[in-house]
Amino acid sequence: MDWIKKITRVGLLAVLPVVIIACTVSYKFNGASINYDKVKTISIENFPIKSEYVYAPLATRFNEDLKDIFVRQTRLQLVKRNADLEIDGEITGYSQYNQSVQGDGYASETKLTLTVNVRFVNNTNHEEDFEQQFSAFRVYPSTQLLSAVQDTYIAEMSKEIADQIFNATVANWE
């Protein structure tokens, strides 16, 4: 019986490295999948506010967040024009509306939504070009004023949409 245990151990030791090597998974923590031999530059235009409701700090915040994620998580050089990757668009929606109503007929929650239209051009592979809308929302109690939650929610939604755009443009999850 001891010889069976020895053969089993030797067999496991021989097979284990093969299994470990075969099962390795490779991915990048930031999700960016960029061929830096082909793609070296990116241009990101400022997104103007073209929504009915305008809150001036929104555009500045969003534009900074979008540029920041590409600078921090890639090695792409941010340039003004003639870039390998080009991103532009506009903030098309910034709105709030009553989400739910209480038994007394008054609103209990308000939904704040931010929508951004994005045009992406990959000058190294035009099959990846797209135009798409991205959005995020937050719900808050109707007892609160928009002015009390606006800056916090804009910061959160702006980062969320910047992440969505980053994933749609340079993250390859295939």
Short mmCIF file of C-alpha atoms in Angstrom, two decimals:
data_model
loop_
_atom_site.label_atom_id
_atom_site.label_comp_id
_atom_site.label_asym_id
_atom_site.label_seq_id
_atom_site.Cartn_x
_atom_site.Cartn_y
_atom_site.Cartn_z
CA MET A 1 0.00 0.00 0.00
CA ASP A 2 2.89 2.40 0.65
CA TRP A 3 4.03 2.07 -2.93
CA ILE A 4 0.52 3.16 -4.13
CA LYS A 5 0.74 6.30 -1.98
CA LYS A 6 4.24 7.05 -3.33
CA ILE A 7 3.11 6.62 -6.95
CA THR A 8 0.09 8.83 -6.29
CA ARG A 9 2.26 11.56 -4.72
CA VAL A 10 4.82 11.42 -7.55
CA GLY A 11 2.01 11.53 -10.10
CA LEU A 12 0.40 14.53 -8.43
CA LEU A 13 3.73 16.34 -8.19
CA ALA A 14 4.35 15.72 -11.89
CA VAL A 15 0.89 16.83 -13.00
CA LEU A 16 0.45 19.80 -10.64
CA PRO A 17 2.91 22.19 -12.39
CA VAL A 18 1.30 21.46 -15.76
CA VAL A 19 -2.16 22.20 -14.36
CA ILE A 20 -1.00 25.41 -12.69
CA ILE A 21 0.69 26.68 -15.86
CA ALA A 22 -2.29 25.75 -18.05
CA CYS A 23 -4.77 27.51 -15.77
CA THR A 24 -3.05 30.86 -15.40
CA VAL A 25 -5.14 33.87 -16.25
CA SER A 26 -3.63 37.09 -17.46
CA TYR A 27 -5.32 40.47 -17.07
CA LYS A 28 -4.48 44.05 -16.29
CA PHE A 29 -5.85 45.65 -13.14
CA ASN A 30 -6.95 48.81 -14.91
CA GLY A 31 -8.67 46.92 -17.73
CA ALA A 32 -6.83 48.84 -20.46
CA SER A 33 -6.03 46.78 -23.49
CA ILE A 34 -3.99 49.05 -25.71
CA ASN A 35 -1.41 48.13 -28.31
CA TYR A 36 1.14 50.83 -27.51
CA ASP A 37 3.07 49.97 -30.67
CA LYS A 38 0.16 51.38 -32.71
CA VAL A 39 -1.63 53.72 -30.30
CA LYS A 40 0.43 56.39 -28.59
CA THR A 41 -1.76 59.50 -28.37
CA ILE A 42 -5.27 60.52 -27.40
CA SER A 43 -7.20 63.76 -27.75
CA ILE A 44 -10.17 64.49 -25.51
CA GLU A 45 -12.20 67.56 -26.38
CA ASN A 46 -14.03 69.47 -23.68
CA PHE A 47 -17.64 68.35 -23.45
CA PRO A 48 -19.99 71.37 -23.46
CA ILE A 49 -23.32 71.29 -21.62
CA LYS A 50 -26.20 71.04 -24.09
CA SER A 51 -28.88 70.00 -21.65
CA GLU A 52 -31.93 72.06 -20.74
CA TYR A 53 -30.76 72.43 -17.15
CA VAL A 54 -27.25 73.85 -16.81
CA TYR A 55 -25.09 73.64 -13.71
CA ALA A 56 -21.78 75.31 -14.63
CA PRO A 57 -19.39 73.24 -12.41
CA LEU A 58 -20.66 70.05 -14.08
CA ALA A 59 -18.75 70.53 -17.36
CA THR A 60 -15.48 71.34 -15.62
CA ARG A 61 -15.78 68.37 -13.29
CA PHE A 62 -16.67 65.91 -16.05
CA ASN A 63 -13.94 67.11 -18.43
CA GLU A 64 -11.30 66.79 -15.70
CA ASP A 65 -12.50 63.32 -14.65
CA LEU A 66 -12.51 62.02 -18.22
CA LYS A 67 -9.00 63.26 -19.00
CA ASP A 68 -7.73 62.13 -15.62
CA ILE A 69 -8.74 58.49 -16.03
CA PHE A 70 -6.89 58.19 -19.34
CA VAL A 71 -3.78 59.93 -18.00
CA ARG A 72 -3.70 57.84 -14.80
CA GLN A 73 -4.56 54.43 -16.26
CA THR A 74 -2.78 54.47 -19.62
CA ARG A 75 0.54 55.52 -21.11
CA LEU A 76 -1.22 57.50 -23.83
CA GLN A 77 -0.01 61.03 -24.40
CA LEU A 78 -2.80 63.61 -24.25
CA VAL A 79 -2.57 65.87 -27.34
CA LYS A 80 -4.77 68.61 -28.82
CA ARG A 81 -5.23 67.15 -32.35
CA ASN A 82 -4.17 64.44 -34.81
CA ALA A 83 -4.29 61.75 -32.13
CA ASP A 84 -4.50 58.01 -32.60
CA LEU A 85 -7.65 57.99 -30.44
CA GLU A 86 -10.13 60.87 -30.42
CA ILE A 87 -12.96 61.42 -27.95
CA ASP A 88 -15.49 64.23 -28.10
CA GLY A 89 -19.11 64.82 -27.30
CA GLU A 90 -21.46 66.78 -25.13
CA ILE A 91 -23.37 66.62 -21.88
CA THR A 92 -26.88 66.13 -23.23
CA GLY A 93 -28.87 65.60 -20.08
CA TYR A 94 -28.84 66.79 -16.51
CA SER A 95 -32.26 66.39 -15.00
CA GLN A 96 -34.21 65.53 -11.91
CA TYR A 97 -37.69 64.16 -11.53
CA ASN A 98 -39.87 62.57 -8.90
CA GLN A 99 -39.20 58.86 -8.73
CA SER A 100 -41.75 57.59 -6.22
CA VAL A 101 -44.86 58.95 -4.57
CA GLN A 102 -45.98 58.45 -0.98
CA GLY A 103 -49.51 57.58 0.09
CA ASP A 104 -50.28 61.28 0.64
CA GLY A 105 -49.50 62.09 -3.01
CA TYR A 106 -46.19 63.82 -2.38
CA ALA A 107 -42.92 62.65 -3.90
CA SER A 108 -40.72 60.63 -1.56
CA GLU A 109 -37.67 60.29 -3.82
CA THR A 110 -36.09 62.33 -6.57
CA LYS A 111 -33.90 60.87 -9.31
CA LEU A 112 -30.98 62.94 -10.62
CA THR A 113 -29.66 61.77 -13.99
CA LEU A 114 -26.57 62.75 -15.97
CA THR A 115 -26.32 61.76 -19.66
CA VAL A 116 -23.33 62.23 -21.94
CA ASN A 117 -23.12 61.64 -25.69
CA VAL A 118 -19.69 60.38 -26.82
CA ARG A 119 -18.08 60.08 -30.24
CA PHE A 120 -14.99 57.85 -30.31
CA VAL A 121 -12.64 57.57 -33.27
CA ASN A 122 -9.77 55.09 -33.38
CA ASN A 123 -7.57 56.31 -36.23
CA THR A 124 -5.60 53.04 -36.14
CA ASN A 125 -8.72 50.85 -36.48
CA HIS A 126 -11.91 52.58 -37.63
CA GLU A 127 -13.94 49.41 -36.99
CA GLU A 128 -13.85 50.43 -33.30
CA ASP A 129 -15.37 53.90 -33.91
CA PHE A 130 -18.71 54.59 -32.25
CA GLU A 131 -21.16 57.18 -31.03
CA GLN A 132 -22.96 56.25 -27.83
CA GLN A 133 -24.75 57.72 -24.84
CA PHE A 134 -23.62 57.00 -21.29
CA SER A 135 -25.58 57.84 -18.18
CA ALA A 136 -25.61 57.57 -14.42
CA PHE A 137 -28.16 58.48 -11.79
CA ARG A 138 -28.60 58.95 -8.07
CA VAL A 139 -31.78 58.85 -6.02
CA TYR A 140 -32.21 61.06 -2.97
CA PRO A 141 -35.05 61.82 -0.54
CA SER A 142 -37.37 64.52 -1.83
CA THR A 143 -37.08 66.19 1.56
CA GLN A 144 -33.55 67.27 0.54
CA LEU A 145 -32.86 70.15 -1.82
CA LEU A 146 -30.90 69.50 -4.99
CA SER A 147 -28.36 72.08 -3.87
CA ALA A 148 -27.61 69.95 -0.78
CA VAL A 149 -26.67 66.81 -2.75
CA GLN A 150 -25.74 68.16 -6.18
CA ASP A 151 -21.96 68.51 -5.83
CA THR A 152 -21.53 65.08 -4.22
CA TYR A 153 -23.71 63.34 -6.80
CA ILE A 154 -22.09 65.15 -9.72
CA ALA A 155 -18.68 63.97 -8.51
CA GLU A 156 -19.91 60.37 -8.24
CA MET A 157 -21.82 60.31 -11.54
CA SER A 158 -19.02 62.07 -13.40
CA LYS A 159 -16.48 59.45 -12.30
CA GLU A 160 -18.92 56.63 -13.09
CA ILE A 161 -19.50 57.88 -16.64
CA ALA A 162 -15.76 58.49 -17.16
CA ASP A 163 -15.21 54.84 -16.15
CA GLN A 164 -17.90 53.70 -18.59
CA ILE A 165 -16.29 55.66 -21.41
CA PHE A 166 -12.83 54.33 -20.51
CA ASN A 167 -14.14 50.76 -20.58
CA ALA A 168 -15.97 51.27 -23.88
CA THR A 169 -12.96 52.82 -25.62
CA VAL A 170 -9.77 51.14 -24.40
CA ALA A 171 -10.80 48.17 -22.27
CA ASN A 172 -11.02 44.95 -24.24
CA TRP A 173 -12.93 42.35 -22.21
CA GLU A 174 -12.99 39.70 -24.95
#
